[in-house]
Structure formats: C-alpha cells, structure tokens
Tab-separated table of C-alpha atoms in Angstrom:
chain	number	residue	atom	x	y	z
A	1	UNK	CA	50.960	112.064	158.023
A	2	UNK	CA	52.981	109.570	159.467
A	3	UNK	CA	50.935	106.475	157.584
A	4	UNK	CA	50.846	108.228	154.148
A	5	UNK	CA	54.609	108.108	155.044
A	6	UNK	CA	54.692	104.583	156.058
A	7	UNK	CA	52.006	103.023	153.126
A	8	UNK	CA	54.695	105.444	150.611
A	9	UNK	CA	57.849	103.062	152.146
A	10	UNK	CA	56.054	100.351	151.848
A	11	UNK	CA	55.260	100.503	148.356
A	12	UNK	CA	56.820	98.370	145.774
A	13	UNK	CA	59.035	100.110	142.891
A	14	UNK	CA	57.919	100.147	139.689
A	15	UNK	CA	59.523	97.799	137.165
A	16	UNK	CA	60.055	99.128	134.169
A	17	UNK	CA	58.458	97.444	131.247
A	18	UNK	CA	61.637	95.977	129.253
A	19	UNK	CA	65.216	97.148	129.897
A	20	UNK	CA	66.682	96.294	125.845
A	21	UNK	CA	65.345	97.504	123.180
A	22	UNK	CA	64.122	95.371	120.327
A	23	UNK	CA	66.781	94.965	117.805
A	24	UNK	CA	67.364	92.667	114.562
A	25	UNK	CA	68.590	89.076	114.864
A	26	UNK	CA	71.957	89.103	113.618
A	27	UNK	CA	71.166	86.866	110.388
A	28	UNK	CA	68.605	89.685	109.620
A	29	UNK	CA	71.783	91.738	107.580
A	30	UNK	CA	73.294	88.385	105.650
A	31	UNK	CA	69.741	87.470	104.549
A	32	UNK	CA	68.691	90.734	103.280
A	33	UNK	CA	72.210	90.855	100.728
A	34	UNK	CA	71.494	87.235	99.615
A	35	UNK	CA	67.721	88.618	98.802
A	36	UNK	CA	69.351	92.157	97.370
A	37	UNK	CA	71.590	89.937	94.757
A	38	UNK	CA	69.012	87.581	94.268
A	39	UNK	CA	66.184	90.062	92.876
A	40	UNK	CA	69.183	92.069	91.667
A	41	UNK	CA	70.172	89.178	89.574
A	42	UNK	CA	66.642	88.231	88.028
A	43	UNK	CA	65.624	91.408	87.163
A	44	UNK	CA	68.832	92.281	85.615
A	45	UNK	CA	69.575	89.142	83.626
A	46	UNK	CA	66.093	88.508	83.015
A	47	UNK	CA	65.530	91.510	80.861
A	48	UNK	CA	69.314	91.809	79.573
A	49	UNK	CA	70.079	95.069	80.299
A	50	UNK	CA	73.182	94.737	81.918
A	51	UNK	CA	76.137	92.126	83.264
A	52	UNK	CA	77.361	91.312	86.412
A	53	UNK	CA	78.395	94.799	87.327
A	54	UNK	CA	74.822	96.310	87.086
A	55	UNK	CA	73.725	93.589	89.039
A	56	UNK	CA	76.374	94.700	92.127
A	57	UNK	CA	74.948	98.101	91.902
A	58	UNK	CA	71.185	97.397	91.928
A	59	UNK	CA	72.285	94.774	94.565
A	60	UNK	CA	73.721	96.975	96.573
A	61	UNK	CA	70.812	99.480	96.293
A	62	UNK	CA	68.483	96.761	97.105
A	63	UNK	CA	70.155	96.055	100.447
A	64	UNK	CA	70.079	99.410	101.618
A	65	UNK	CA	66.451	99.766	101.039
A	66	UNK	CA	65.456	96.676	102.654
A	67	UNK	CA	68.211	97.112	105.686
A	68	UNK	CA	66.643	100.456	106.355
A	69	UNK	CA	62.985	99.034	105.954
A	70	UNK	CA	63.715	95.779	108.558
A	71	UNK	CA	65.085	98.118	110.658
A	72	UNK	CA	62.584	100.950	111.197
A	73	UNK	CA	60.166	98.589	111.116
A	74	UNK	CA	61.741	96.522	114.312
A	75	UNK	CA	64.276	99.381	115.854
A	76	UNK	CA	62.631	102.312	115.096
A	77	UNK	CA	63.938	105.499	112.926
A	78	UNK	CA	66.871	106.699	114.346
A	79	UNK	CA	68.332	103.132	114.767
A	80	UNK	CA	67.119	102.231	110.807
A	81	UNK	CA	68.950	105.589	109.705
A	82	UNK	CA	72.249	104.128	111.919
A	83	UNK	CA	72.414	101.075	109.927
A	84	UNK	CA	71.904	102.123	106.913
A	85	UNK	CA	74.664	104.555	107.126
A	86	UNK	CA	77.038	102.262	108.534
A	87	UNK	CA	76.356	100.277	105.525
A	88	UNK	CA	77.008	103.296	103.688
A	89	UNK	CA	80.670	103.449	104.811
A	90	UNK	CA	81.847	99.594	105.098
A	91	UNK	CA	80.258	99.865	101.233
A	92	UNK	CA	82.877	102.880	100.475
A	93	UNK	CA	85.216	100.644	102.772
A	94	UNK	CA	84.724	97.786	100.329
A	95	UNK	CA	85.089	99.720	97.004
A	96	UNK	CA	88.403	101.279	98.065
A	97	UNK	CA	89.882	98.358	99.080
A	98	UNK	CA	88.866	96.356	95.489
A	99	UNK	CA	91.131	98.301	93.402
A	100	UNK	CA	94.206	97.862	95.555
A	101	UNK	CA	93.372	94.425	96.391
A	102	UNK	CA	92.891	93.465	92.392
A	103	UNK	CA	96.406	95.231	91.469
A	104	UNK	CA	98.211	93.265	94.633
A	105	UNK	CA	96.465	90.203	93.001
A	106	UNK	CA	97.787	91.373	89.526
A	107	UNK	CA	100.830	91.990	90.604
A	108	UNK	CA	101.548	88.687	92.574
A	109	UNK	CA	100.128	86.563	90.444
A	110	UNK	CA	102.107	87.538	87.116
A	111	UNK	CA	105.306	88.951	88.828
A	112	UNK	CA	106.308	85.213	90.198
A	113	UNK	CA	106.518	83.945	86.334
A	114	UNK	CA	110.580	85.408	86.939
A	115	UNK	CA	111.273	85.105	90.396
A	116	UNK	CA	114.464	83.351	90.181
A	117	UNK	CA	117.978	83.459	90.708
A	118	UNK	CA	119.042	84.273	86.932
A	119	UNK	CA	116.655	87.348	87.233
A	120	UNK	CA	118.236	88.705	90.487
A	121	UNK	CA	122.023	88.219	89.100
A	122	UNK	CA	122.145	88.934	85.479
A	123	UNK	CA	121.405	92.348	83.376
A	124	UNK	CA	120.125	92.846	79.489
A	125	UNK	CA	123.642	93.376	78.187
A	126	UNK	CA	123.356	91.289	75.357
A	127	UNK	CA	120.250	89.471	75.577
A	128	UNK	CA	118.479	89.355	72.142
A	129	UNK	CA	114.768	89.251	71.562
A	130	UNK	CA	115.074	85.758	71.271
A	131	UNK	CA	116.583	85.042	74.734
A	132	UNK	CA	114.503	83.589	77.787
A	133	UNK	CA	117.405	85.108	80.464
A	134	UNK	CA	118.152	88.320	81.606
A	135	UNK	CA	117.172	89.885	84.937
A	136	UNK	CA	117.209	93.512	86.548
A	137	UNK	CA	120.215	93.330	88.827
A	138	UNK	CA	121.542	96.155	86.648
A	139	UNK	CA	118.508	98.240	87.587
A	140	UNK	CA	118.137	97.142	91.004
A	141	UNK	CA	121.461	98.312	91.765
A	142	UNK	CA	120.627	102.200	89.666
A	143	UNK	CA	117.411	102.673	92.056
A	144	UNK	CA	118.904	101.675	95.013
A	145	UNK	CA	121.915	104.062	94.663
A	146	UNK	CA	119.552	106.898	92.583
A	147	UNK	CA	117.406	106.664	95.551
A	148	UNK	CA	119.669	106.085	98.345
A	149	UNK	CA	121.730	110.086	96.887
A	150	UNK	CA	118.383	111.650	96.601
A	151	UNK	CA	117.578	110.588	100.071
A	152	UNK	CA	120.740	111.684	101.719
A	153	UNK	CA	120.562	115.231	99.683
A	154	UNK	CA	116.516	115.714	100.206
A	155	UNK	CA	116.043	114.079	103.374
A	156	UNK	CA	118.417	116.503	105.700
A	157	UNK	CA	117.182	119.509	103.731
A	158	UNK	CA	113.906	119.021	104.127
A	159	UNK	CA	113.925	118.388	107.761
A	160	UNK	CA	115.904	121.446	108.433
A	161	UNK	CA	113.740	123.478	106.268
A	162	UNK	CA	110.650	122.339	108.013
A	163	UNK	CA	112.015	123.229	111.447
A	164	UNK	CA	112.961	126.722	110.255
A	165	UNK	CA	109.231	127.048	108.765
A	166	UNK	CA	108.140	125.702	112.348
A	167	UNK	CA	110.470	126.833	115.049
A	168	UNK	CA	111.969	130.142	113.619
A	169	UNK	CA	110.196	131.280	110.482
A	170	UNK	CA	108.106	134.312	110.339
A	171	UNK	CA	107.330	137.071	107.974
A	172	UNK	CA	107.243	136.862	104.473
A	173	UNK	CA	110.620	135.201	103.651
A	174	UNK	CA	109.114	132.220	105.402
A	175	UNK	CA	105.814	132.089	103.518
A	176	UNK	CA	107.759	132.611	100.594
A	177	UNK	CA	109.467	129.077	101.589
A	178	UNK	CA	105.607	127.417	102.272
A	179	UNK	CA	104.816	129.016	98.481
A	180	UNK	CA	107.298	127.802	96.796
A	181	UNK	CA	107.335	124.439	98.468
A	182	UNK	CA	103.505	124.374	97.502
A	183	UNK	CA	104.535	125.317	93.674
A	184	UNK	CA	107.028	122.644	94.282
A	185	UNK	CA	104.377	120.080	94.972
A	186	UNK	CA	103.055	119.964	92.236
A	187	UNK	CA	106.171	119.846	89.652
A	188	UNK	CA	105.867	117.311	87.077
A	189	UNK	CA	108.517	115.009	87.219
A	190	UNK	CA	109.266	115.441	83.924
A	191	UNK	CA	109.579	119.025	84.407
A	192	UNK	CA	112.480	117.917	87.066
A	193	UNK	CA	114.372	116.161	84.368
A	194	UNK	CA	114.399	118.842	81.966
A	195	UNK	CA	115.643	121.344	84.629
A	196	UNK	CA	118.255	118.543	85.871
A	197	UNK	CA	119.326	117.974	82.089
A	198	UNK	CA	119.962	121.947	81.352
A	199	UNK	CA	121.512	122.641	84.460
A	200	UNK	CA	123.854	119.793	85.123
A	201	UNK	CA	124.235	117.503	82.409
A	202	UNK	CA	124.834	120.346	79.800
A	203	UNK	CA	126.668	123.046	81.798
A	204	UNK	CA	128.131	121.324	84.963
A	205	UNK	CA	129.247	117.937	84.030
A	206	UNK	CA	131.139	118.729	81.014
A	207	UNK	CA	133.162	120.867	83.243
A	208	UNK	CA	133.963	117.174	84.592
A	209	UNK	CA	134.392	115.730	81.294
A	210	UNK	CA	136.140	116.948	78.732
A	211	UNK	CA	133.748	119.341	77.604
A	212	UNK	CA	131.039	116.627	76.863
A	213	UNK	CA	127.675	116.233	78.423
A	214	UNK	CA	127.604	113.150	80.571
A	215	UNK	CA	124.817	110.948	81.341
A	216	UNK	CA	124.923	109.220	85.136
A	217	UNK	CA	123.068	108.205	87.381
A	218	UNK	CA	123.932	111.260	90.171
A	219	UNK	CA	122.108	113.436	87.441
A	220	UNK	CA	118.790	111.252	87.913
A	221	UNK	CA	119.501	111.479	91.700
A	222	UNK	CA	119.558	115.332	91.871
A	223	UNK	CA	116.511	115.192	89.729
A	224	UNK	CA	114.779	112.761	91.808
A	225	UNK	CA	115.620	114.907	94.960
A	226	UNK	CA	113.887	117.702	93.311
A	227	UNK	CA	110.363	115.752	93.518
A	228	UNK	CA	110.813	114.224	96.928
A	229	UNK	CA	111.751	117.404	98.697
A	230	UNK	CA	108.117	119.471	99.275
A	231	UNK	CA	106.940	116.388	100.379
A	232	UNK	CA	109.483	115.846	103.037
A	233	UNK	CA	109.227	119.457	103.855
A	234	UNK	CA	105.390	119.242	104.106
A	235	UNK	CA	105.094	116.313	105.902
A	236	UNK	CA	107.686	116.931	108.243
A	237	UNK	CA	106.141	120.693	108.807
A	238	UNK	CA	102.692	119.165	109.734
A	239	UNK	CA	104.268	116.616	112.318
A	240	UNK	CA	106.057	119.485	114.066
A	241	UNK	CA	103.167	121.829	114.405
A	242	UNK	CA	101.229	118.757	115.841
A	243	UNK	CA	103.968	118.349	119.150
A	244	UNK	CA	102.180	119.477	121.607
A	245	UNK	CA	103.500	123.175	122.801
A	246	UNK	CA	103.315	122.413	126.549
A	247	UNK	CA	106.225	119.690	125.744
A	248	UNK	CA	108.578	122.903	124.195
A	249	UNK	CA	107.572	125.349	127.525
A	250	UNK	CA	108.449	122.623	129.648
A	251	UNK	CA	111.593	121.883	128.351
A	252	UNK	CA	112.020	126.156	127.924
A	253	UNK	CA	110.933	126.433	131.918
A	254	UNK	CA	114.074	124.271	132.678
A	255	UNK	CA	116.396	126.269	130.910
A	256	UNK	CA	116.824	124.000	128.321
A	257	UNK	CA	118.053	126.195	124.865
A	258	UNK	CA	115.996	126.048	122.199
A	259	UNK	CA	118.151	124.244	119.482
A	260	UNK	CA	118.502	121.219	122.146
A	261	UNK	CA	114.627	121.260	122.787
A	262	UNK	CA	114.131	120.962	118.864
A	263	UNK	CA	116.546	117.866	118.567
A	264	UNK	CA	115.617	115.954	121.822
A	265	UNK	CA	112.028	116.767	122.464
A	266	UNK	CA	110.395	118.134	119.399
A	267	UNK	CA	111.847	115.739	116.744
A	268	UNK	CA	111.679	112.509	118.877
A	269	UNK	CA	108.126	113.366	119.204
A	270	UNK	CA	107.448	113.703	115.722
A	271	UNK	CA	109.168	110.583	114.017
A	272	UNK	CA	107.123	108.568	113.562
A	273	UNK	CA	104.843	110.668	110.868
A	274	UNK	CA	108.428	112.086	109.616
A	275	UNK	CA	109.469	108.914	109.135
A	276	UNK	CA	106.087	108.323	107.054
A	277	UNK	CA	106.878	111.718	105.168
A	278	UNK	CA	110.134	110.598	104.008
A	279	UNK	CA	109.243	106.732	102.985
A	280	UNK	CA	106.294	108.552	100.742
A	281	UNK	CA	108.943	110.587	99.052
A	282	UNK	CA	111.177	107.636	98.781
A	283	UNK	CA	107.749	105.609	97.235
A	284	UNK	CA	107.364	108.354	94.313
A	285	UNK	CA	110.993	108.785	93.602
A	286	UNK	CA	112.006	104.751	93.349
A	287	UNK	CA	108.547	104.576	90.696
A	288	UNK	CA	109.348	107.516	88.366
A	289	UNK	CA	110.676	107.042	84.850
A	290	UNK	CA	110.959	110.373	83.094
A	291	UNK	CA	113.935	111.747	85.095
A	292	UNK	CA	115.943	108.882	84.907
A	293	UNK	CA	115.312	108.645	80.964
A	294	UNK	CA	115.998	111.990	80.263
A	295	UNK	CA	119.687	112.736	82.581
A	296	UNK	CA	120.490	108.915	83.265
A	297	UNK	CA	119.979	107.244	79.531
A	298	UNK	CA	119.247	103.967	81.171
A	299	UNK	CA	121.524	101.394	80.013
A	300	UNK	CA	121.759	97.509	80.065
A	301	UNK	CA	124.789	96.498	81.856
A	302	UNK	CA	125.726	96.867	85.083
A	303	UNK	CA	127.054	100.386	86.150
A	304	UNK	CA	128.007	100.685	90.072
A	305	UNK	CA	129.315	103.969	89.213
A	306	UNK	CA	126.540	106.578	89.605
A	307	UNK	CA	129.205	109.727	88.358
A	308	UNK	CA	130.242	107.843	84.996
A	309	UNK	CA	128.148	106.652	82.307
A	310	UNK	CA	124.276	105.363	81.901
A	311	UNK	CA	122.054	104.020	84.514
A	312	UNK	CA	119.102	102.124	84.623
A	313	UNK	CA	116.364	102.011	87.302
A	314	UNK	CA	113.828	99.782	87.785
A	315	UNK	CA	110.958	102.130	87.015
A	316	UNK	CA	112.789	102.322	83.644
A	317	UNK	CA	113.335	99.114	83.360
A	318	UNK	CA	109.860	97.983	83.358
A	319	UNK	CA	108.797	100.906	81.049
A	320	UNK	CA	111.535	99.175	78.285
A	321	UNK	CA	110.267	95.756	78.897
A	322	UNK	CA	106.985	96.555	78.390
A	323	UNK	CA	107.667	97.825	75.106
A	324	UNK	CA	109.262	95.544	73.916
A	325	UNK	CA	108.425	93.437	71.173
A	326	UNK	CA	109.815	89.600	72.480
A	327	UNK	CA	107.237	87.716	74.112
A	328	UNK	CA	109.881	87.130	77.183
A	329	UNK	CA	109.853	90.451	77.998
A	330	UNK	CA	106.517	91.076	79.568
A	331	UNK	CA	107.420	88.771	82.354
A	332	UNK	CA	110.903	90.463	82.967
A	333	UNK	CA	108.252	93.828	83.737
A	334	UNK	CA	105.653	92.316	85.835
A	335	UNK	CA	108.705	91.122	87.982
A	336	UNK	CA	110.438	93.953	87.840
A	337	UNK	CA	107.590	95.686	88.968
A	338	UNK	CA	107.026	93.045	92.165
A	339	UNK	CA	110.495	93.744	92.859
A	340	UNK	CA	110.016	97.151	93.286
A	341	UNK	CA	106.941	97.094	95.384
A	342	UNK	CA	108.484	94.597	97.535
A	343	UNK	CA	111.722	96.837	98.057
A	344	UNK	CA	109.615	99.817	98.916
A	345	UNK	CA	107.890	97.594	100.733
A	346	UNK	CA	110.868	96.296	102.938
A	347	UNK	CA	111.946	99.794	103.483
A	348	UNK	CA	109.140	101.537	105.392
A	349	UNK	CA	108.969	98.668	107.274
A	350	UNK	CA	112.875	99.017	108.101
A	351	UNK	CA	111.961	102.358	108.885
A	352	UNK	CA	108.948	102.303	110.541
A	353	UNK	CA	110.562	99.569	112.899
A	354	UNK	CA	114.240	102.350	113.630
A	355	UNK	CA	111.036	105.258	114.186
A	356	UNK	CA	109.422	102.908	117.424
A	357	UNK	CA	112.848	102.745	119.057
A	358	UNK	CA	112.875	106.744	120.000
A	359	UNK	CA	112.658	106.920	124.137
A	360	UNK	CA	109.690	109.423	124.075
A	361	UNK	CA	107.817	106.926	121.406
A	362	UNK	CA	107.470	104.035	123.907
C-alpha cells in the first residue's frame, strides 16, 4: 500500500497537449476583404450588371463567407460563427455611421462658402436677387430668443410634470397625463402652428393690438413649446424611474421630507439624461419651419422684439434661401444651416458640461 502510494507521488503530472487554441493570424481578416472586393469587382464589372454599389454588397457578402470559412476551418464552429457575427455588427456599425458622416461632410464642405463677418452682422432687408451680401443675423437672433421662451415655458413644466407622473401620480388622472403626453408625441408641428395661430394670434393678441391679429415671434415660441414638451416630459419621466429606490428610502429613513428628497437626491441623480431630454427638445424646436411660418411671418430685418412684429428663424431662413431663385442664395442656406448645427451643437455641450458639476454626479 504504502509503495503504490509512494510510485503515485512520484509520478510526473501530465502536461497538457497545448494551452492556446489555434486562432487566425491577424492579416487573415484584411486579406480576405481585399479578396471579397477583388472577385466582387470582376464579376460585377465584368458582366455589367451593376456599379460600384453592387460591388460593396457582393463584397461584403463575399467576406462573410470566406471569414466564416477561414475560420471554422482553423478555430473551429463556434469561434467561425463569433466572427462572423461580429462582422455582422461593425458592418451595421459602418452603414449607420455613412449617412451621418456624408451629411457632416455635406454640410462642412458647402456651409464655409459664407462663413464671414458680413454673414454674421447683416440681414436680407433690402438685398436684391442680384446682391452677393446679406447674412442671417436677423434669424440668428429669432431662434435664439424663439428657442430660449420655449425653453423657459416647456422646460420647468415638463420637469414638474414628470415628477408628479413619478413621485405622486397614481390612478387614472395620471395615466391620463402619460396618454396625452403620448398623443402629444406625435403632433405634427404643423399641427402646433395652426393651434398657436387660432388660439393666440387671432383671439389673444388682438386683445393686445388694436383689434388686429399680430404676428411675433412669442407666438412661434408658444408653438414651439408645444412640440418640445412630451419630450421633456418623457425623457425626464424615464430618468426618474431609473434612480435607484434605495437612494429615496435612505434619504426617507433619515427623516428627510419627501419634496427635499426629490430636489436634492432624486433630481441630482438624474441630470445628466434630463439634461439630454431637454437639449433633444431644444434640437427639434431650433430646426422646425412650419410654426414659425405660420404665427411668426418671418421677416428680413432685424426684430429684437419677440411681442411686436415678424420674426425670422434660421430654420426659416434656410427654407427661403433655398427657394430662391438668385444663384447667391444657395450659399446663404448651406451656411445658415452650419450655423445652426453648430449652435445646437455648442449648446448641449454647454449643457452637458453645467450637468457633470452636480455633487452626486462626480
């Protein structure tokens, strides 16, 4: 007993055979796509049945097939199957990235044509067909104060009707809130206009002046304000429901009151994707053009006054340019347009940059 004990001890381990697995070299993948075009582009070209496009697709088709082939063959099934679904998804990667990537390109390329200093200061009042100048300050200075009244009307209202939805909401008054907001949602914004334009332009405003409708750009606000609110309300609803509940016990357990454990715990917590809530209503408002056609007018020269008279946006402004039959006014719209990307832009990132300096976000 005691030697079959001592000859076991004594026994070397086994080693095992290989400890790594056998796996493709890593120019296997770039060779396989310059193959995949390659055929892709014979067979295509060579019998004429499609352009470069077709050739992408049967490319692409290619590569997959021979991926998943060099793989099984060298890493087995499971590891073949791997690959050839991450392919899968960097390919999806790839094709939603192309469109956005071709309209910055677009954008850039044709919106510096009027990036100058005549563009930025001067409006269209009284620029002919025939004139090279004229610039959007006019409607640069309508968005930013259409935009800047919708968000101080929607942006507090929302908030607070999200936390009521959230925090103190039940029965059916509240899901009558979460239906309407839902109907809401998916308003046209034209729709808002015309409701804007009954209500207040034709029954409220000539109350204000002298029994004539009045065009302004606090009409286009309010209508504005009617598209960005559900999506304030639904995004900021979301954000609360994902705080964590042990955070609002703990802060209950201490005795702190509820309306305190909303606005220090609870809403600090949820900024961030607030704050992302409120720049996306802020995005669709600054780009539409039908409300501020319909209850603002739009207008040329320079109007400061968003309570008196017409107002332009920049939305609106590129819509008009890009109608318009002088050749100079096609730049004035793809600038216009790079303007307002770049001042949307600039403002999430304002806001994204206030939302990190919460205490409980760092």
């Amino acid at each position: 007993m005691s030697t079959t004990v001592a000859n076991h001890r004594t026994r070397p381990p086994a080693q095992p055979a290989s400890l790594r697995a056998k796996r493709l070299p890593k120019y296997a993948p770039p060779v396989i796509a310059v193959g995949a075009v390659a055929v892709a582009a014979a067979v295509v070209y060579g019998t004429g049945i499609g352009g470069p496009v077709l050739v992408v697709a049967v490319a692409a088709l290619l590569y997959l097939a021979g991926l998943f082939a060099a793989a099984h063959a060298v890493e087995g099934r499971r590891s073949a199957r791997n690959r050839t679904w991450s392919a899968l998804i960097h390919s999806a990667f790839v094709l939603a990235v192309l469109p956005l990537a071709s309209v910055v390109w677009t954008l850039v390329s044709k919106g510096v044509e009027r990036l100058d200093g005549n563009f930025f200061g001067t409006s269209m009042n009284n620029i002919g067909a025939r004139d090279a100048n004229g610039g959007a300050y006019h409607a640069i200075v309508g968005t930013l104060e259409q935009v800047g009244i919708a968000a101080l009307i929607t942006v507090p209202l929302g908030i607070l009707c999200a936390i009521y939805i959230v925090e103190y909401g039940r029965g059916k008054f509240a899901f009558a809130i979460r239906f309407f907001v839902d109907v809401m949602t998916g308003i046209p914004s034209i729709v808002s206009g015309l409701f804007v334009l009954a209500f207040w332009v034709l029954v409220v405003s000539p109350v204000f002046n002298d029994g004539r409708p009045g065009f302004s750009g606090f009409a286009a606000a309010l209508a504005l304000s009617v598209l960005m609110l559900p999506t304030v309300v639904r995004s900021t609803e979301e954000m609360l429901r994902l705080v964590p509940a042990p955070l609002r016990e703990g802060a209950y357990a201490l005795g702190v009151p509820k309306w305190k454990t909303i606005l220090r715990v609870v809403l600090p917590t949820a900024l961030p994707g607030i704050v992302t809530g409120v720049m996306l209503a802020i995005a669709r408002a600054a780009g539409e053009t039908a409300p501020v056609l319909l209850v603002a007018g739009g207008g040329a020269a320079i109007n400061f006054n968003p309570f008196e008279n017409n107002q332009s946006s920049l939305a609106l402004f590129v819509y008009q340019q890009a109608g318009d039959a002088s050749k100079y006014a096609p730049a004035r719209a793809w600038t216009a347009a790079l303007t307002l990307v770049a001042l949307v832009l600039i403002l999430t990132i304002a806001a994204k940059l206030l939302a990190r300096r919460n205490r409980l976000g760092r």
